[in-house]
Each structure stands twice: as structure tokens, then as C-alpha cells.
mmCIF file of C-alpha atoms in Angstrom:
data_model
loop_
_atom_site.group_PDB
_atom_site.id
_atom_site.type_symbol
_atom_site.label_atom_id
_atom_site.label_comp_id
_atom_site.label_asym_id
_atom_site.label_seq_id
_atom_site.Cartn_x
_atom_site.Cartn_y
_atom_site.Cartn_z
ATOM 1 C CA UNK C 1393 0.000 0.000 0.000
ATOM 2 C CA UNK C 1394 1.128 3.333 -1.136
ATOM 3 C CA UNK C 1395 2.211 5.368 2.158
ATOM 4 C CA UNK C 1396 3.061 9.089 2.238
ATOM 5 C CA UNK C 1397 3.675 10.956 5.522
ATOM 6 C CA UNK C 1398 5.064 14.718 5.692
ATOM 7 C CA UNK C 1399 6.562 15.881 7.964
ATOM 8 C CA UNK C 1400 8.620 19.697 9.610
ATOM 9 C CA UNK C 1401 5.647 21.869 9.405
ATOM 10 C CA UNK C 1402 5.950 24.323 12.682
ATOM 11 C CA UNK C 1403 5.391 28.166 13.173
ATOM 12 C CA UNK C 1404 8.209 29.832 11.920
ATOM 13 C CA UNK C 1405 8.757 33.738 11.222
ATOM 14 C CA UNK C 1406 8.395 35.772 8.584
ATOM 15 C CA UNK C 1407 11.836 35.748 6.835
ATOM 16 C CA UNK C 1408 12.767 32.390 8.172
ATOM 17 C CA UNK C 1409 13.439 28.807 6.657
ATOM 18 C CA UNK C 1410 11.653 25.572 6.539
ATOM 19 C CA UNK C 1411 12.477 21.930 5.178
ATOM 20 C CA UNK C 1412 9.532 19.921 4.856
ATOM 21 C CA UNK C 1413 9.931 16.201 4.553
ATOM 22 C CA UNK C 1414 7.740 13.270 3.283
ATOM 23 C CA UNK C 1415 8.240 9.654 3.991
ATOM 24 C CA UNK C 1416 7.398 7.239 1.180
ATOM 25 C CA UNK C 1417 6.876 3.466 1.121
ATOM 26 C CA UNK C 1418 4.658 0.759 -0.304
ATOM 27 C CA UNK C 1419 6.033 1.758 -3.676
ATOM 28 C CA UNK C 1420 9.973 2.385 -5.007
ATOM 29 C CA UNK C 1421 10.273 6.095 -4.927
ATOM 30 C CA UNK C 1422 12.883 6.037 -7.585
ATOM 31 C CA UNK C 1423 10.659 5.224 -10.433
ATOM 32 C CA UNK C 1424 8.164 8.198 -9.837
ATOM 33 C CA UNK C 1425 7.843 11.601 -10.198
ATOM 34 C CA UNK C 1426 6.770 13.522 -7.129
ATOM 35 C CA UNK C 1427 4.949 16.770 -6.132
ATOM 36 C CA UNK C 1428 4.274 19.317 -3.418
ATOM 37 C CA UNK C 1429 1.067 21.007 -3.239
ATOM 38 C CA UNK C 1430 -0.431 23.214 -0.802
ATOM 39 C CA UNK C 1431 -3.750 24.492 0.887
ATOM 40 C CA UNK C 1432 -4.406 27.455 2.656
ATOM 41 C CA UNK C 1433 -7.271 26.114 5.129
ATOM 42 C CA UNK C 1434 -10.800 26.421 3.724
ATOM 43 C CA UNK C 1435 -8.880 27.760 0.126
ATOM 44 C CA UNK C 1436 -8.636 25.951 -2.806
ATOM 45 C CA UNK C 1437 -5.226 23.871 -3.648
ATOM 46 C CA UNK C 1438 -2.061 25.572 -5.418
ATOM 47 C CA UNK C 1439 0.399 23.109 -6.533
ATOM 48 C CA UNK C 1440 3.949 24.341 -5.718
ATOM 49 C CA UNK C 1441 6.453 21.832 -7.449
ATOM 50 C CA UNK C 1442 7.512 18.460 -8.744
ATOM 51 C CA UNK C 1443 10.427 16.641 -9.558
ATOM 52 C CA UNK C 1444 10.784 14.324 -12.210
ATOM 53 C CA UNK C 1445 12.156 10.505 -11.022
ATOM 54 C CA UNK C 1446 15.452 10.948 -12.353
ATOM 55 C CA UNK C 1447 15.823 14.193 -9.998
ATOM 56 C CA UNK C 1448 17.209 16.070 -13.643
ATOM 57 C CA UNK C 1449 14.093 17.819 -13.908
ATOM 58 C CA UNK C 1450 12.247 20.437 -11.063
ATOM 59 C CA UNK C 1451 9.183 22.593 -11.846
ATOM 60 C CA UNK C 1452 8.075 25.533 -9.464
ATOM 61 C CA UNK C 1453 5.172 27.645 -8.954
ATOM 62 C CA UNK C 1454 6.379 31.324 -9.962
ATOM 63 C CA UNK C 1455 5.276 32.956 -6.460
ATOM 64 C CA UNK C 1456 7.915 30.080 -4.701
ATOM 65 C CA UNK C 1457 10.685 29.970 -7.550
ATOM 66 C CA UNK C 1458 14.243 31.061 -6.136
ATOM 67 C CA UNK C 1459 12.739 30.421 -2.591
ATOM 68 C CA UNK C 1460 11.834 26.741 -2.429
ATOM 69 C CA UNK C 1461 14.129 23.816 -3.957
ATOM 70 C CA UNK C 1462 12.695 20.295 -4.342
ATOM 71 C CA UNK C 1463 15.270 17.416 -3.686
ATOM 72 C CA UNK C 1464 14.493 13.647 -3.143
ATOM 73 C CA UNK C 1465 16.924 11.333 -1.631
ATOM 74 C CA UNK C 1466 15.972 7.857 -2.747
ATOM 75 C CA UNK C 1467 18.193 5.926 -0.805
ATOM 76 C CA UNK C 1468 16.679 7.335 2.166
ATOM 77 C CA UNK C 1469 12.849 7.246 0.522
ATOM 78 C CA UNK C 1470 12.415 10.744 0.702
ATOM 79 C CA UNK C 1471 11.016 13.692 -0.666
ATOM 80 C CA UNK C 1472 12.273 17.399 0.805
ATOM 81 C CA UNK C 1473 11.475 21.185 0.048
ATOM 82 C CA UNK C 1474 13.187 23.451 1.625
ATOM 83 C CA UNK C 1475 11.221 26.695 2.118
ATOM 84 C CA UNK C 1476 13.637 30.024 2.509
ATOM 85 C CA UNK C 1477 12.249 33.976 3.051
ATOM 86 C CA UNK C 1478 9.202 32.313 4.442
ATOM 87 C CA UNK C 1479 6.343 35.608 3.831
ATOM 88 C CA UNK C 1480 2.762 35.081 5.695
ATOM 89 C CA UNK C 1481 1.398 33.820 2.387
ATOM 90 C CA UNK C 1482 3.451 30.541 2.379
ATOM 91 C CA UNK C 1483 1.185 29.727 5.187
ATOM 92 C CA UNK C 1484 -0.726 26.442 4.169
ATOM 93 C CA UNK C 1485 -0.998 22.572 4.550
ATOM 94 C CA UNK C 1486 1.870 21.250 2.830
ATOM 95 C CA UNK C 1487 0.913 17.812 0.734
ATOM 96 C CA UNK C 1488 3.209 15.288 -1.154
ATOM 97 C CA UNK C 1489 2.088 13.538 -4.213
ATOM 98 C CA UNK C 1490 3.211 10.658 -6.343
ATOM 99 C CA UNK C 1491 2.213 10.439 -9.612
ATOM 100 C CA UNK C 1492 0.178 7.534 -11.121
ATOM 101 C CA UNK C 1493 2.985 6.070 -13.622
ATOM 102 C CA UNK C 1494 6.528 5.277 -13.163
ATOM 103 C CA UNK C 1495 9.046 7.006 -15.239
ATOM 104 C CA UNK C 1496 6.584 10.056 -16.441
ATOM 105 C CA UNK C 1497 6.031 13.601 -15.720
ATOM 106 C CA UNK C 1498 2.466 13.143 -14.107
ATOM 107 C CA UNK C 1499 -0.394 14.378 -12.354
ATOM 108 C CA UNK C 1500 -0.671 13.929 -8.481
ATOM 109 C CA UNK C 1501 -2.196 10.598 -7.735
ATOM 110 C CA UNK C 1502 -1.546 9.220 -4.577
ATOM 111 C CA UNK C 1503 -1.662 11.905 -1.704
ATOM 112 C CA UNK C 1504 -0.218 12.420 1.998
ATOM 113 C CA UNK C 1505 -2.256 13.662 4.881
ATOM 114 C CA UNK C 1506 -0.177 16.964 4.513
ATOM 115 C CA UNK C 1507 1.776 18.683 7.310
ATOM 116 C CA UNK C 1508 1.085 22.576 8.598
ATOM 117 C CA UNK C 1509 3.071 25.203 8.296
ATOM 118 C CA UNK C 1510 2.050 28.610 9.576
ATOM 119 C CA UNK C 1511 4.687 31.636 8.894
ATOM 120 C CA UNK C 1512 3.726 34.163 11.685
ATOM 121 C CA UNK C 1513 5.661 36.804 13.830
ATOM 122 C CA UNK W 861 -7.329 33.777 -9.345
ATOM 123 C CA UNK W 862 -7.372 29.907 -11.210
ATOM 124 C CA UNK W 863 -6.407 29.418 -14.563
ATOM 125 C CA UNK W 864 -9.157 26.858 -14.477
ATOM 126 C CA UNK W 865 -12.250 27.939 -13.835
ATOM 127 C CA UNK W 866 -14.731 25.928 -12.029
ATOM 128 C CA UNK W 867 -18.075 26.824 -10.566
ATOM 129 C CA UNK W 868 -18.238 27.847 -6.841
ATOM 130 C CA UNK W 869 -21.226 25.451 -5.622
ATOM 131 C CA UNK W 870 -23.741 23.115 -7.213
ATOM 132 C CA UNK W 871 -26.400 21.851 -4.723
ATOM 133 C CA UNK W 872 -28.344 18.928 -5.669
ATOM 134 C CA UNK W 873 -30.974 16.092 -3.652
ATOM 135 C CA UNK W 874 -29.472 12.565 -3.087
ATOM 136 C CA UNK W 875 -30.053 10.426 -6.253
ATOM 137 C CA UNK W 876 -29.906 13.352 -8.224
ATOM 138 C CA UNK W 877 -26.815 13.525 -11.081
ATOM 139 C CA UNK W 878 -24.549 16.382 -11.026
ATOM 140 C CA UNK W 879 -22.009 17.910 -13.713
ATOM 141 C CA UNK W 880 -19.198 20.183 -13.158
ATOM 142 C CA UNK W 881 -17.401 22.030 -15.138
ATOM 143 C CA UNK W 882 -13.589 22.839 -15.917
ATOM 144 C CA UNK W 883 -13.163 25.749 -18.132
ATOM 145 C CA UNK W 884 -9.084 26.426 -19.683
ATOM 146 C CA UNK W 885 -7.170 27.311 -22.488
ATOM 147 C CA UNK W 886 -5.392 25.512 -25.872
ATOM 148 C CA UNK W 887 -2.238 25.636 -23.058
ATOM 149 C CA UNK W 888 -3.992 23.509 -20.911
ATOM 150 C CA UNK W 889 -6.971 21.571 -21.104
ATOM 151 C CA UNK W 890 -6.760 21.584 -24.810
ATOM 152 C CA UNK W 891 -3.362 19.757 -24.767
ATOM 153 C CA UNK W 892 -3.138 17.935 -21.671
ATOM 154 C CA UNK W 893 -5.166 15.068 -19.865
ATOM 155 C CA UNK W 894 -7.241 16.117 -16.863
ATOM 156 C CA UNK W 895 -7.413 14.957 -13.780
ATOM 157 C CA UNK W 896 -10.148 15.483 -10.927
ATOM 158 C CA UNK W 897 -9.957 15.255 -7.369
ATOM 159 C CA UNK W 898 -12.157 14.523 -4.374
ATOM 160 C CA UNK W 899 -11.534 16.489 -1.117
ATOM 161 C CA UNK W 900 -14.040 14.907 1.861
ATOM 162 C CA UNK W 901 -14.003 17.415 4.723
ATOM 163 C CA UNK W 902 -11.246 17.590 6.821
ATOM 164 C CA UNK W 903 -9.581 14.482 4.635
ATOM 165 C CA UNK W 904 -6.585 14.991 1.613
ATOM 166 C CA UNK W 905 -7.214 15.077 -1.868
ATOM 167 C CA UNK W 906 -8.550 11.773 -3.819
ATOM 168 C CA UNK W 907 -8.272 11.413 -7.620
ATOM 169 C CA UNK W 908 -11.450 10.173 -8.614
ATOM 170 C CA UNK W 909 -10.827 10.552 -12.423
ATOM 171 C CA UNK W 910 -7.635 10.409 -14.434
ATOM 172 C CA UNK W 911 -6.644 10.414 -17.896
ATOM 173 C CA UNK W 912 -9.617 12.598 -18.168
ATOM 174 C CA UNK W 913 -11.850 9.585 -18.448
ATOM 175 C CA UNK W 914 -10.119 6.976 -16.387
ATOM 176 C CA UNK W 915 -11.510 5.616 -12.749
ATOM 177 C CA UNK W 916 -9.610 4.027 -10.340
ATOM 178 C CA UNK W 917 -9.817 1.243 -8.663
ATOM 179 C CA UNK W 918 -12.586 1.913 -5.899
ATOM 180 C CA UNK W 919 -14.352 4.739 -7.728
ATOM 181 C CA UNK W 920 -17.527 3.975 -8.479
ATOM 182 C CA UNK W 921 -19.250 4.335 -12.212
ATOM 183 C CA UNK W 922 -21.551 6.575 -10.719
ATOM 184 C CA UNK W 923 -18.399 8.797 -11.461
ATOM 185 C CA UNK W 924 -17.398 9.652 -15.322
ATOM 186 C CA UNK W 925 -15.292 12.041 -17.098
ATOM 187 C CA UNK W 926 -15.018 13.479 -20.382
ATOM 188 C CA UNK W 927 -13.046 16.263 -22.242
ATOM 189 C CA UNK W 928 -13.479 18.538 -25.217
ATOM 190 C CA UNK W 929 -11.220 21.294 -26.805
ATOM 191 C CA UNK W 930 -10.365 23.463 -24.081
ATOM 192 C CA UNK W 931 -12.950 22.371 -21.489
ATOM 193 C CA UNK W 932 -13.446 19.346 -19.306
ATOM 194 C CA UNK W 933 -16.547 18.202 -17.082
ATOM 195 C CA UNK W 934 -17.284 15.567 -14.047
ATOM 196 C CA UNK W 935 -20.456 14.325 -14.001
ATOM 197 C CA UNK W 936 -21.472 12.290 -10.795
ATOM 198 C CA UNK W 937 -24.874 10.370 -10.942
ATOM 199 C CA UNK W 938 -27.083 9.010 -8.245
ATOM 200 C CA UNK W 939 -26.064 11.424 -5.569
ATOM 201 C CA UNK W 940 -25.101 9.851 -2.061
ATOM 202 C CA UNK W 941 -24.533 11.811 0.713
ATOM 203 C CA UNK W 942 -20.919 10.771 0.603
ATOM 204 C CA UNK W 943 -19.920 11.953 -2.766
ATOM 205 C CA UNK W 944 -20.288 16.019 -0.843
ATOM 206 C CA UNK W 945 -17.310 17.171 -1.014
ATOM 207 C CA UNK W 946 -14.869 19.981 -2.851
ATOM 208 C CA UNK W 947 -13.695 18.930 -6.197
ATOM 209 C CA UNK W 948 -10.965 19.871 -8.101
ATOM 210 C CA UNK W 949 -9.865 19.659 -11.773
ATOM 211 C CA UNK W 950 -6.267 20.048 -12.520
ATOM 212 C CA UNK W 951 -4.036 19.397 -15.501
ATOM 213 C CA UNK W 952 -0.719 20.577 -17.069
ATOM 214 C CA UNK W 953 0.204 24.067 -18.418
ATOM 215 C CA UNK W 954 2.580 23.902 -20.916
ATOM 216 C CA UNK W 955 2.664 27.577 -21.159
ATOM 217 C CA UNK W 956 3.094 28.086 -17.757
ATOM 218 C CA UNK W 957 5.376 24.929 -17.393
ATOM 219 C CA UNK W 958 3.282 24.433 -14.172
ATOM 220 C CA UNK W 959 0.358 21.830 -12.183
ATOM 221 C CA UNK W 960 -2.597 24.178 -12.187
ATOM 222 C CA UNK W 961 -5.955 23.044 -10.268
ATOM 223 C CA UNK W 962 -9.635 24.595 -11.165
ATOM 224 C CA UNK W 963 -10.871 26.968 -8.566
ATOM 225 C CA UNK W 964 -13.034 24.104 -6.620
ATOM 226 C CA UNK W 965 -16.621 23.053 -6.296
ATOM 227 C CA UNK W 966 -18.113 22.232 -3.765
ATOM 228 C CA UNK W 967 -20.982 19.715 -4.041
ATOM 229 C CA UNK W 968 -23.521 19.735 -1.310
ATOM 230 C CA UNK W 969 -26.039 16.872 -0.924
#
């Protein structure tokens, strides 16, 4: 069974940095092309990133480009984003997202329960 | 403000069939498959439809898809009180070289 579990959302301060994590399993992370999407609660969903299964390919939302970098370390079945010059409107539920087929550049399929972050001073 | 646009609310008595909408561009819609998504309250995202046609496993046929030009539409039929929820539609932009997602609708029963 397909598991995905984030992971390092916290209050942090305007201006500060994040990494968010997400645990895979039930499937080989290698072979599939991942996102990040987010939520502001009771708002409709804004997809923030992916990165292809090979790792040579990353995709950002313009509002997050130069801020956030996707990275996946395999070995370690992970996904990461770290999250720099954190501003009030990065303030969402964080989800993680395989794709549906191995070795394409997908939609979302499978989805984590998401993790919270919440950028306040 | 969504590049897909999706209406706010559709309201409809159990049994009853519903159809949503998905409104885009050439960019988008027009020249990528759709996908839609269920989102129970309080739950995550659940794609319900993929390929713009396709069901998973554990969808019911009460739930079909369909896409033409540069729009795409969800139609769910025999309304339970289970199926309210938010939906999404959400597909590539190649212009954008970005996911987008429709605005939402939310279905009450």
C-alpha cells in the first residue's frame, strides 16, 4: 500500500526557513515523479512543485521559484522542500504527491495527509 | 485567481446527477489530460478521475469524465450523501510549465 507521511511543518517567522519532509513506502520512490502542493485552510489547492524521477528535472510555482528547492533522496525514501524567506502567504498545509505512472512527468495521484506550516511573527 | 475555472457550488438532492465544469485554455486543457480530485471534509485530496476519463480502482461508475477542446466536465450520478465534497480539476500548463488546479466546487447533498 502506497504510504506518504510529511513531515517539519511548525510556526516559523516571517523571513525564516523551513524543510519539509515526506516519507514514502509501499512503492519504489525512484521510479516516480513527485509533487508538493499546498492548501491554505478552507482555500482551494495551489500546486507548488515536482520533480521528475530521475531528480534532472524540477518545476516551481512562480510565487515560490528562487525560494523553495525540491530534492528527493531515494536511498533514504524521501522527498524534501526546503522553504527560505518564508512571507505570511506561504502559510498552508503542505501535501506530497506521487504520480500515477513510473518514469513520467504526471499528475498527483496518490496523496499524503499533509503537514502545517504557519509563517507568523 | 485559477487558470481553471470551475463553478463555486452546485447543490443537488441525493439520487440526483450532477455535472461540473472545468473551463481552460489551448495551453492547458486543450493539450493535456485532466485529472479530478475529491476532497471529503477535513480528509486529503482523492483522484477520482484520471486520464480525463479513467476511474480508479474503488471509484464507483456513478463517477465519469469526459473532455473537449479546451474544457473538461465531471459528471457524478445518483447522488449519495458521501460523494459532498470539494472537487478539483487540474491538468498541465505547458505555457506556464506548471500543475494548475480549477478553482473548486463544492458539491452539497
Amino acid at each position: 500500500e502506497v504510504q506518504l507521511v510529511e513531515s517539519g511543518g511548525v510556526v516559523v517567522r516571517p523571513g525564516g526557513s523551513l524543510r519539509l519532509s515526506c516519507a514514502a513506502s509501499g512503492f519504489t520512490l525512484e521510479d516516480y515523479t513527485m509533487h508538493w502542493i499546498r492548501q491554505v485552510p478552507g482555500k482551494g489547492l495551489e500546486w507548488v512543485s515536482l520533480i521528475s524521477w530521475s531528480g534532472r528535472s524540477t518545476y516551481y510555482v512562480d510565487s515560490v521559484k528562487g525560494r523553495f528547492t525540491i530534492s528527493r533522496d531515494d536511498r533514504q525514501n524521501s522527498l524534501y522542500l526546503q522553504m527560505n524567506s518564508l512571507t505570511i502567504d506561504d502559510s498552508a498545509f503542505y501535501y506530497c504527491a506521487k504520480v500515477g505512472r513510473p518514469q513520467v512527468i504526471g499528475p498527483p495521484d496518490s496523496w499524503g495527509r499533509g503537514t502545517l506550516v504557519t509563517v507568523s511573527s | 485567481q485559477s487558470v481553471l475555472t470551475q463553478p463555486p457550488s452546485i447543490s443537488a438532492a441525493p439520487g440526483q446527477r450532477v455535472t461540473i465544469s472545468c473551463s481552460g485554455r489551448t495551453s492547458n486543457i486543450g493539450n493535456n489530460i485532466v485529472s479530478w480530485y475529491q476532497q471529503l471534509p477535513g480528509t486529503a485530496p482523492k483522484v477520482v478521475i484520471y486520464d480525463n476519463n479513467k476511474r480508479p480502482s474503488g471509484i464507483p461508475d456513478r463517477f465519469s469524465g469526459s473532455k473537449s477542446a479546451t474544457s473538461a466536465t465531471l459528471v457524478i450520478t445518483g447522488l449519495q450523501p458521501g460523494d459532498e465534497a470539494d472537487y478539483y480539476c487540474g491538468t498541465w500548463d505547458s505555457s506556464l510549465t506548471a500543475y494548475v488546479f480549477g478553482s473548486g466546487t463544492k458539491v452539497t447533498i
